[in-house]
Coordinates of C-alpha atoms and ligand atoms in Angstrom, one line a residue:
X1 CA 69.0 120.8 112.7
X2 CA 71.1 118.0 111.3
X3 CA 73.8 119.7 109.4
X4 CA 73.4 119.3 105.4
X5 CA 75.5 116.7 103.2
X6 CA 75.9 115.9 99.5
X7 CA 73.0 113.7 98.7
X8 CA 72.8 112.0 94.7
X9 CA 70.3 112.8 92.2
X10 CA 71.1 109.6 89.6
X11 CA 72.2 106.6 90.3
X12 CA 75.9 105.5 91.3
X13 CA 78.2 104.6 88.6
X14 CA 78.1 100.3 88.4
X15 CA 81.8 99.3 89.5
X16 CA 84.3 98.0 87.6
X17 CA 86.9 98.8 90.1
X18 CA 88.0 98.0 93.7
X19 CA 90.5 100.2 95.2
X20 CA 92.6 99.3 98.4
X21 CA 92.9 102.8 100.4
X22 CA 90.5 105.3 100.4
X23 CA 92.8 107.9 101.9
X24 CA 92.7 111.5 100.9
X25 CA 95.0 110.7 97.7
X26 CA 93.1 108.5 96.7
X27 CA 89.9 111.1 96.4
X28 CA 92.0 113.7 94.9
X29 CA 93.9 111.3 92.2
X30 CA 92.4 108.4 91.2
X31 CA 88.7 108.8 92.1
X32 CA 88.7 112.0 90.2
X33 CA 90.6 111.0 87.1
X34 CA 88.6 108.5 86.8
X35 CA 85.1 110.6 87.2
X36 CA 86.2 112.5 84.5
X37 CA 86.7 109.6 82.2
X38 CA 83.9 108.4 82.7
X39 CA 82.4 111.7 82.3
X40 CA 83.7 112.0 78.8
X41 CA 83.5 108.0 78.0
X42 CA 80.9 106.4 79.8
X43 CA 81.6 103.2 80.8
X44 CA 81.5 100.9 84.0
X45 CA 84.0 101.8 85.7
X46 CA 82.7 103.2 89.0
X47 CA 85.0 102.6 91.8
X48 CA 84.4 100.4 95.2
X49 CA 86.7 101.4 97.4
X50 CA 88.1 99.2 100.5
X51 CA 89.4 100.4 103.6
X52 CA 92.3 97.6 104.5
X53 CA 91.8 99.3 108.2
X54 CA 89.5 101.9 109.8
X55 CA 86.2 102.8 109.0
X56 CA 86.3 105.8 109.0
X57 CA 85.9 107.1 105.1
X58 CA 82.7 104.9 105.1
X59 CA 81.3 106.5 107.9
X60 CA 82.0 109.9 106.7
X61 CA 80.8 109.0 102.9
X62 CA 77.6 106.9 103.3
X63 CA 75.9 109.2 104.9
X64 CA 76.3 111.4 102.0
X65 CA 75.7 108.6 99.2
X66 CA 79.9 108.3 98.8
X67 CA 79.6 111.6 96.9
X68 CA 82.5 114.4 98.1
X69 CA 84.2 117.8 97.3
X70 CA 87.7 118.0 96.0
X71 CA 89.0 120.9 96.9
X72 CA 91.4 122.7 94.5
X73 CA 93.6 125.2 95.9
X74 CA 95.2 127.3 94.0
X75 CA 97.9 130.4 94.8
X76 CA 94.9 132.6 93.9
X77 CA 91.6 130.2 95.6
X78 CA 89.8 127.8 95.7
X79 CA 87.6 125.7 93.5
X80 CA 85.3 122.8 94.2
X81 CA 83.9 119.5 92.5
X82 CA 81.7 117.3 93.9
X83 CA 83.4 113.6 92.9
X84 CA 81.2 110.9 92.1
X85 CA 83.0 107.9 90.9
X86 CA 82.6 106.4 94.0
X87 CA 79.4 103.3 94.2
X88 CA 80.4 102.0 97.7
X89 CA 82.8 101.7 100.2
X90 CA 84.1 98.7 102.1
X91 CA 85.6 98.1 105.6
X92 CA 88.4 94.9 105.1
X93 CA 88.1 93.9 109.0
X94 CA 84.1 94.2 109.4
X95 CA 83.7 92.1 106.3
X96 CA 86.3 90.3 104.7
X97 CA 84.6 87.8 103.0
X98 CA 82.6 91.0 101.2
X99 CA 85.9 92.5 99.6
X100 CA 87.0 88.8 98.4
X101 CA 83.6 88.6 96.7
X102 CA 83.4 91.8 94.9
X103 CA 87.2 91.4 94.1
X104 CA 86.1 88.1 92.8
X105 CA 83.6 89.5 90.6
X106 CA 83.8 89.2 87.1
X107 CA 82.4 93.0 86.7
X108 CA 85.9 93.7 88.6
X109 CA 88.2 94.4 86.0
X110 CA 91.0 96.7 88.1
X111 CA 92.1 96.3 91.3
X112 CA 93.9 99.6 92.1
X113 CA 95.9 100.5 95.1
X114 CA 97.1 103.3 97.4
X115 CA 97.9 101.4 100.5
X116 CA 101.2 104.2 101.4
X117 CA 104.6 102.0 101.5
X118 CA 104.0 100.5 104.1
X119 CA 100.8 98.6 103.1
X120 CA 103.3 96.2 101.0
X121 CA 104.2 94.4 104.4
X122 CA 107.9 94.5 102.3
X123 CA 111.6 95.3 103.2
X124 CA 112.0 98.1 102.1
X125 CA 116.3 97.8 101.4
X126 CA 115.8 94.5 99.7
X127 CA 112.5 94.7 97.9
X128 CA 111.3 91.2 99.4
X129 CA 108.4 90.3 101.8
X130 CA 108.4 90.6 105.2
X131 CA 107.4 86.9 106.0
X132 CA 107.3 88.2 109.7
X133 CA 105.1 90.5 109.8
X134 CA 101.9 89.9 111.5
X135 CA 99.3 90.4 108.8
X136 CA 101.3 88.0 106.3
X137 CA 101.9 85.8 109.1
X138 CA 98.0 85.7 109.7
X139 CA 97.6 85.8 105.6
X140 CA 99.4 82.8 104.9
X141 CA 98.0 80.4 107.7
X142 CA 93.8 81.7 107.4
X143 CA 91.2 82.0 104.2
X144 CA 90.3 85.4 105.0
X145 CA 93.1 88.3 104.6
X146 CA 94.3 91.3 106.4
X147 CA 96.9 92.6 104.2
X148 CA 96.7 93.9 100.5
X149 CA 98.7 91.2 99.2
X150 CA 96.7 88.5 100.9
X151 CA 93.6 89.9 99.2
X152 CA 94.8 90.3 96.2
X153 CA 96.4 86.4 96.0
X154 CA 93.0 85.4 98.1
X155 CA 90.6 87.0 95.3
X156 CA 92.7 85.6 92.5
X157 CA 92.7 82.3 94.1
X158 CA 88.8 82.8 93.4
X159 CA 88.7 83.5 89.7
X160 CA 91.1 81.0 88.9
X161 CA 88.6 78.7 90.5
X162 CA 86.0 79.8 88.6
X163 CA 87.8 80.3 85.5
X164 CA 87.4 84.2 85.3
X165 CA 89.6 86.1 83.9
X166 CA 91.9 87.7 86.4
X167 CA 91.8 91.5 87.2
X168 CA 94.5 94.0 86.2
X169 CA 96.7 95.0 89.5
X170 CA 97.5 98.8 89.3
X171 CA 99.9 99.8 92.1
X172 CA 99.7 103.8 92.7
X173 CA 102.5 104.3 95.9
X174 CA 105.3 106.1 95.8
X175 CA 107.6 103.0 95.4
X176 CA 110.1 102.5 92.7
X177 CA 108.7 100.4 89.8
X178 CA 106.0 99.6 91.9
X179 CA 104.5 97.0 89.7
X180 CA 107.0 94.6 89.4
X181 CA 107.8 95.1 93.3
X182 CA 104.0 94.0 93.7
X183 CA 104.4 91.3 91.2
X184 CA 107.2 90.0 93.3
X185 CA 105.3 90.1 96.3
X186 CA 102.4 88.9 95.0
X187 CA 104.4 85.9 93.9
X188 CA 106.6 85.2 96.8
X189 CA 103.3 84.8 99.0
X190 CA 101.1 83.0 96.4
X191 CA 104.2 80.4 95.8
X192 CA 104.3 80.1 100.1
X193 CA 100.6 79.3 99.8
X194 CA 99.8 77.2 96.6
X195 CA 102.7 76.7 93.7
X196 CA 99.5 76.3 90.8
X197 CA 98.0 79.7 91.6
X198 CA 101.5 81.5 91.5
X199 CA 102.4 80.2 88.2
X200 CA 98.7 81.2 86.6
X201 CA 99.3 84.5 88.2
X202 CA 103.2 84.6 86.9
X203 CA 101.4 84.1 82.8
X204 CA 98.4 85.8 83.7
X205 CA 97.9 88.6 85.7
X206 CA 99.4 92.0 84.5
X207 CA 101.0 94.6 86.7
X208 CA 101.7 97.7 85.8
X209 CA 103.3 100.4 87.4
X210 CA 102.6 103.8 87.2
X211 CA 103.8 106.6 88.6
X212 CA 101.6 109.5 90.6
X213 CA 102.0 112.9 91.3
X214 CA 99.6 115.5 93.6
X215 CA 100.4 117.2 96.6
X216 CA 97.4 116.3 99.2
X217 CA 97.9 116.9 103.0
X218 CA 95.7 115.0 105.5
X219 CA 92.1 116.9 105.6
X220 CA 91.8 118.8 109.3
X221 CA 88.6 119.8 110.7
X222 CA 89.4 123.5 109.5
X223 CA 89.1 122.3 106.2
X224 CA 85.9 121.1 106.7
X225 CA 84.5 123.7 109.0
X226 CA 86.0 126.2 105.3
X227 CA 84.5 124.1 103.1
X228 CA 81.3 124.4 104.7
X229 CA 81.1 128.4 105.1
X230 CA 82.3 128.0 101.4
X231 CA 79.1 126.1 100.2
X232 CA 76.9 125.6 103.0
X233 CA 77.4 121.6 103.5
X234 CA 78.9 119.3 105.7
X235 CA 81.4 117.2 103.9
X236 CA 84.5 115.8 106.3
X237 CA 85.3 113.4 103.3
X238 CA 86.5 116.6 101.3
X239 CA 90.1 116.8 100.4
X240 CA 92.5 119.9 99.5
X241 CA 95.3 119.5 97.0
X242 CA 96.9 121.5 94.5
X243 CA 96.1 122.2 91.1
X244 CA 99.0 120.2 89.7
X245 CA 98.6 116.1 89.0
X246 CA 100.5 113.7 87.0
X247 CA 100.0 109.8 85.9
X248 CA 102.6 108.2 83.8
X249 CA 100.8 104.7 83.6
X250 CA 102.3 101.6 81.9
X251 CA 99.7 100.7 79.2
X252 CA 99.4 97.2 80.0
X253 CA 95.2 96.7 81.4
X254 CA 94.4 93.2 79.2
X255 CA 90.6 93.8 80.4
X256 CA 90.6 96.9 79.4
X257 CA 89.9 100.5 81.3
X258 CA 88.6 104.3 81.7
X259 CA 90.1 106.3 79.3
X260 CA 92.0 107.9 81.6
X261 CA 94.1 108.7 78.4
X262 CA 91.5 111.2 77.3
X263 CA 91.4 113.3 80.6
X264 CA 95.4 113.9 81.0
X265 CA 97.2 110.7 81.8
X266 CA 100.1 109.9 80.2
X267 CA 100.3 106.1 78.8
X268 CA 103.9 104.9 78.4
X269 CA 105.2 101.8 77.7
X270 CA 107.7 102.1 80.6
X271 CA 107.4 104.3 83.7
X272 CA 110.7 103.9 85.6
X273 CA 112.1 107.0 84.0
X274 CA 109.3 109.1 85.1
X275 CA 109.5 107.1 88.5
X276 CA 112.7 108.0 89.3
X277 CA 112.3 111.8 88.4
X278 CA 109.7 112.0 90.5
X279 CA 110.6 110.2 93.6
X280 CA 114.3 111.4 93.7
X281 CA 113.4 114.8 92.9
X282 CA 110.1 115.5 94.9
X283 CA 109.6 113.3 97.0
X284 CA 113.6 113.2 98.1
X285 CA 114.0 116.8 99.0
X286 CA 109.9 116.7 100.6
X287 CA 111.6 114.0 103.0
X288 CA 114.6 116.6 103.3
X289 CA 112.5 119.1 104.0
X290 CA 110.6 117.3 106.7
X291 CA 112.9 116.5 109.1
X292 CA 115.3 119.7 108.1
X293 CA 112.6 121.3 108.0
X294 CA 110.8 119.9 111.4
X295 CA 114.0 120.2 113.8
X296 CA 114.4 123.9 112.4
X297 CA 110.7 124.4 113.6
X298 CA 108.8 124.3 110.6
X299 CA 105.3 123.4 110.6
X300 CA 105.0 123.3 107.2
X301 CA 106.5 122.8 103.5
X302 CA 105.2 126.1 102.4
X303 CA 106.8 127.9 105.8
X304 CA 110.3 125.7 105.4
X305 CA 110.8 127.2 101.9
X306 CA 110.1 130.5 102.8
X307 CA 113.2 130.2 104.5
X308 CA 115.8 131.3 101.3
X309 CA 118.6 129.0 102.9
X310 CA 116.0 125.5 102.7
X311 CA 114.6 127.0 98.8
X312 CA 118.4 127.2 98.1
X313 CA 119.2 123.5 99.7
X314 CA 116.6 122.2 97.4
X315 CA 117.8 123.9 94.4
X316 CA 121.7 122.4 95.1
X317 CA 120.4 118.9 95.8
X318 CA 118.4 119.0 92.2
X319 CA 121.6 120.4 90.6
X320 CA 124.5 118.8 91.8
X321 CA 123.1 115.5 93.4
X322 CA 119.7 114.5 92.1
X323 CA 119.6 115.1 88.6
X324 CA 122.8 113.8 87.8
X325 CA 121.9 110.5 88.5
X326 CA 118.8 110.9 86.5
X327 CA 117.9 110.0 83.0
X328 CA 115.4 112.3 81.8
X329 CA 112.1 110.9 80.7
X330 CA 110.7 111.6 77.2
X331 CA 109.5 115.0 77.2
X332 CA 110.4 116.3 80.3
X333 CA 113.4 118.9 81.4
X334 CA 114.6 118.3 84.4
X335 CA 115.8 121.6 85.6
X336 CA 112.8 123.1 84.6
X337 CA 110.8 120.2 86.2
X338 CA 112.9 121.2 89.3
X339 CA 112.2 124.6 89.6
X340 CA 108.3 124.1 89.2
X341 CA 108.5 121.7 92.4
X342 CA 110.1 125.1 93.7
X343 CA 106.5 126.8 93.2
X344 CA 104.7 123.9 94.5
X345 CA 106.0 123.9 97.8
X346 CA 106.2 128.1 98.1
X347 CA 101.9 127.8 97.3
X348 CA 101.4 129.0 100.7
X349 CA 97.2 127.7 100.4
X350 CA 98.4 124.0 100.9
X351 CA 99.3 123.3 105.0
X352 CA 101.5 120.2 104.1
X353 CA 102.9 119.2 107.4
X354 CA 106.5 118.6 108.0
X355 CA 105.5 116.0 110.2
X356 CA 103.2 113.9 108.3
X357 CA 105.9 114.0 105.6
X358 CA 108.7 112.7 108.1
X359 CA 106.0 109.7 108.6
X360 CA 107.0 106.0 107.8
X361 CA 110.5 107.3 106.9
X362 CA 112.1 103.6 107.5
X363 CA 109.8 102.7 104.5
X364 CA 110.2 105.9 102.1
X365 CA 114.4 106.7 102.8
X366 CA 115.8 104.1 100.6
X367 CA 113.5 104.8 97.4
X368 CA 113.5 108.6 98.0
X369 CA 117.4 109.3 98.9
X370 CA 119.6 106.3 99.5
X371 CA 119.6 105.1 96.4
X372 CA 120.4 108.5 94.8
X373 CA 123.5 108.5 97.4
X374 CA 124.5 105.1 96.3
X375 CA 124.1 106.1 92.4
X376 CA 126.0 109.1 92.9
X377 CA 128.9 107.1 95.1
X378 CA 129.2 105.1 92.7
X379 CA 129.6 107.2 89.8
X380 CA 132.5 108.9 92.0
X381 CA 130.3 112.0 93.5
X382 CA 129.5 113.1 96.7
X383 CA 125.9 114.0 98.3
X384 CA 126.8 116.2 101.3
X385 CA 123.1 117.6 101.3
X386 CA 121.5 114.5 101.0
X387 CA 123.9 113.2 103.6
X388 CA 122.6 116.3 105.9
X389 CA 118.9 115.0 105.3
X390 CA 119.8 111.4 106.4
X391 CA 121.0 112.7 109.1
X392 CA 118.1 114.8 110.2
X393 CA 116.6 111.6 109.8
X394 CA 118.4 109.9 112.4
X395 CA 118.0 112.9 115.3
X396 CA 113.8 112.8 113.9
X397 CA 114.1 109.4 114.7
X398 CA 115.7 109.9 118.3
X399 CA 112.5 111.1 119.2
X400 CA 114.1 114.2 121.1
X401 CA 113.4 117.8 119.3
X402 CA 116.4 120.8 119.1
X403 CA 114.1 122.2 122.6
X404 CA 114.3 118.7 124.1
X405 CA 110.9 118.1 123.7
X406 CA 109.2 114.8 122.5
X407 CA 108.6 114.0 119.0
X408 CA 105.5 111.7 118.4
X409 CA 107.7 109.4 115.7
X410 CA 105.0 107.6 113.5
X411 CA 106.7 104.9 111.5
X412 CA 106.8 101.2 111.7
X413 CA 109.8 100.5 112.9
X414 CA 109.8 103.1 115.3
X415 CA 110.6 101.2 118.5
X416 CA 113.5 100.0 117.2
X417 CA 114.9 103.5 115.8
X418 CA 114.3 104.4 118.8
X419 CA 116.0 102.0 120.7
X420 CA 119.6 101.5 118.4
X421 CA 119.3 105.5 118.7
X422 CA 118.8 105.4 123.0
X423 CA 121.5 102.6 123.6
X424 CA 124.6 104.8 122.0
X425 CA 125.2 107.7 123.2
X426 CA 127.7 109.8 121.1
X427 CA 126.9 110.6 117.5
X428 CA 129.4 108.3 116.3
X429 CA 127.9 104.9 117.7
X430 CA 123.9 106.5 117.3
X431 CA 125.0 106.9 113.7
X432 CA 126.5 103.3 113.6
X433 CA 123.3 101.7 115.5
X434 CA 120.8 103.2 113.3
X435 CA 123.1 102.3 109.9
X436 CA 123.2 98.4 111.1
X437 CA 119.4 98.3 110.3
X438 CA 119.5 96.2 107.2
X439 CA 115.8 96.7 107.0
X440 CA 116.2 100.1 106.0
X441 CA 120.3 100.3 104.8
X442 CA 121.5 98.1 102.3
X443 CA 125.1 96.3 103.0
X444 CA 127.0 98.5 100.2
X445 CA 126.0 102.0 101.8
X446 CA 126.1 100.6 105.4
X447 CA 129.9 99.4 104.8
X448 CA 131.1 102.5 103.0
X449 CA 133.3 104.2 105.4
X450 CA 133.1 107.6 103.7
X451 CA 129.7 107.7 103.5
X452 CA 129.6 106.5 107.1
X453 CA 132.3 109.1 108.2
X454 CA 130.1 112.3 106.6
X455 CA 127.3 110.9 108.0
X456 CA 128.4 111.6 111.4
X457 CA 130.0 115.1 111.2
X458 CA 126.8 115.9 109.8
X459 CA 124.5 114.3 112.9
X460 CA 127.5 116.2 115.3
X461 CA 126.5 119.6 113.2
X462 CA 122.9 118.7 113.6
X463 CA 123.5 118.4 117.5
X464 CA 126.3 120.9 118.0
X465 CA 124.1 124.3 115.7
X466 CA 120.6 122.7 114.6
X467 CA 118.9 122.4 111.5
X468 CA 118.8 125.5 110.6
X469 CA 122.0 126.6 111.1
X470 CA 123.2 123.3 109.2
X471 CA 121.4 124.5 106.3
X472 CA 122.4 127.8 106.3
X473 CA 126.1 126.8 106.6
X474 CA 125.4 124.1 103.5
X475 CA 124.3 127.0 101.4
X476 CA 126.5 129.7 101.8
Ligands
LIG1 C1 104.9 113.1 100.5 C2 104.0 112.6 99.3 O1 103.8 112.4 102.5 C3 104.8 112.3 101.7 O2 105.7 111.5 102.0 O3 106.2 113.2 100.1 O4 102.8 112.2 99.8 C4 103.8 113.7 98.2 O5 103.1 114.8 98.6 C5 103.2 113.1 97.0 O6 104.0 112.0 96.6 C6 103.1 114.1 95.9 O7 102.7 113.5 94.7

């Protein structure tokens, strides 16, 4: 007997969104803020979502009408909902011409967007577009788009033609002010392909940024084969996440949208505060904690912050390094905002890898923990901890564990890590090959000799005692 899936009893909510990434943050953030406002509200404002890349959430969700369970998990359990803001789903390679269309659509009022850093095809030191990579070197020479940029600049092309209004583009990845960094890239590629369509986008089209917050690890068939002894379905489009969320968003939708307002986001009239709170302070010390936490053989963030020595690095990184170079955001406390992150990661139901948290580190280092080094050099500080995690960094990246076995390194720029860390062979000139990547190090820190100097005894103690011994030594 077939196994059973979700099936709907009413009808699917008519869309009046399209949303680039369909990932498993995706259906346990946005899809499911959004189902509750328009649970409370009404409204058009069901969500077609576009894979930019493998179809594998429309295979898994159209065969149970692109209903699926998010799975809350708690210290104490779980809790399930069945999500139903979802009216289709897309696949960007199969049909291109498809996602223009409905992106074109006048009923399309928000494009929304959770595409991971990488998706922005951008340099990540510099904030500027990679003109060389291969989808916006396809995107800028043919009508139909790979990358997330292209369709967004391809589908606004569209309305402009056809004198609709434009859609409202709401970046949700962890990148810092993330709507004016797509703005920019938005621009630079609309200007490389038509001038007039950059400048109506540059007076028209609003960008706001917004900043996101729920833990979510990738969904593993043991989740699925728990959900299903849990309710008696088959459902390998559920996703597991904590109870926690959090969306600052920058009030600025000129065609309007759910009231998210009404079911727990915060509208501000500017995000960066919030931004940097939460990117220096979570996700910095999850990066620190990833490839710490990894090379001291650690599977997960739960398991590494068991360990007192990696709870206690956290706690001196918030103290003495991070929130010094924050200002706080209006109505929240940063040490106490701290020490809840602290009870996030100990909530031993959430299997949060180490590894797919030291993924695409070339595009999350700068935003997460360079730039707090930089602020903090310049203000006449040191970051020894933070210097510690870059450095864990660089042996991750080395693709060689503490036991010398592989490490499968996922990141984009991972052959040439790989390669500045294989051609040097002390830790002095591995340290220098991997700073001289201007990609991911900007001139300032790669040219400060202090910073350069600490980061080497720190990759020699990573070599010489391992992770773990490195961090206990920090804390003592
Ligand atoms: C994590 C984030 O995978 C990662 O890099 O640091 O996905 C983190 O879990 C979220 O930003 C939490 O909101």
């Amino acid at each position: 007997m077939p196994a059973k899936r979700l099936t709907r009893t009413d009808a699917a909510p008519k869309p009046g969104i399209v949303h680039l990434g369909p990932g498993a943050f995706f259906r346990a953030f946005n899809a499911v803020y959004t189902a509750d406002a328009i649970e409370r509200d009404g409204g058009d404002w069901g969500i077609v979502a576009v894979s930019l890349q493998s179809p594998t959430a429309r295979d898994q969700l159209t065969p149970q009408d692109n209903l699926y369970t998010s799975v809350t998990l708690g210290p104490d359990g779980a809790d399930y909902r069945v999500v139903n803001s979802l009216s289709e789903v897309l696949v960007a390679p199969e049909n291109p011409t498809a996602v223009v269309e409905i992106m074109a659509a006048h009923t399309t009022r928000i494009v929304s967007l959770t595409v991971t850093e990488k998706g922005y095809c951008h340099e990540p030191a510099t904030g500027r577009l990679n003109l060389s990579h291969s989808d916006i070197a396809h995107d800028l020479t043919n009508d139909l788009p790979k990358s997330a940029v292209g369709f967004i600049v391809a589908a606004l092309a569209k309305r402009r033609q056809s004198g609709t209004a434009p859609f409202t583009v709401m970046t949700c990845d962890n990148l810092p002010s993330n709507g004016h960094l797509l703005r920019k890239l938005v621009l630079e590629f609309a200007t490389a392909k038509d001038p007039a369509l950059a400048a109506w986008i540059e007076t028209e089209v609003a960008f706001p940024s917004t900043m996101v917050d729920r833990i979510t690890p990738a969904t593993t068939p043991a989740d699925v084969e728990a959900l299903q002894k849990a309710k008696g379905y088959f459902d390998p489009a559920c996703v597991q996440h904590e109870p926690f969320r959090q969306w600052v968003i920058e009030d600025n939708f000129p065609s309007g949208r759910p009231s998210w307002d009404k079911v727990g986001a915060q509208m501000v009239t500017s995000v960066e505060a919030h931004e940097h709170m939460k990117l220096r302070c979570l996700n910095g010390t999850h990066s620190t904690l990833a490839y710490l936490g990894y090379l001291g053989g650690y599977e997960t963030i739960a398991e590494t912050v068991s360990d007192p020595n990696y709870a206690k690095l956290c706690q001196i990184l918030w103290q003495t390094e991070i929130i010094p170079t924050l200002d706080p955001p209006e109505g929240e406390n940063l040490p106490a905002y701290a020490e809840a992150l602290l009870e996030r990661y100990r909530n031993p139901s959430i299997r949060h890898r180490t590894w797919q948290i030291a993924m695409d580190g070339s595009q999350k280092l700068p935003q997460r923990i360079l730039g707090t080094i930089r602020d903090a050099r310049a203000a006449g500080r040191t970051t020894p901890g933070l210097i510690l995690a870059v450095a864990g960094w660089m042996r991750y990246v080395g693709g060689v564990d503490e036991n010398g076995a592989p490490i499968e390194v996922k990141d984009p720029l991972a052959t040439d890590l790989r390669a500045a860390s294989d051609g040097a062979d002390t830790a002095q000139a591995k340290v220098e090959a991997l700073l001289a990547i201007r990609k991911v190090f900007d001139e300032t820190l790669a040219s400060d000799a202090d910073f350069k100097a600490a980061l080497i005894t720190a990759y020699q103690g990573l070599v010489d005692h391992g992770a773990k011994e490195m961090v206990k030594r920090f804390t003592a």
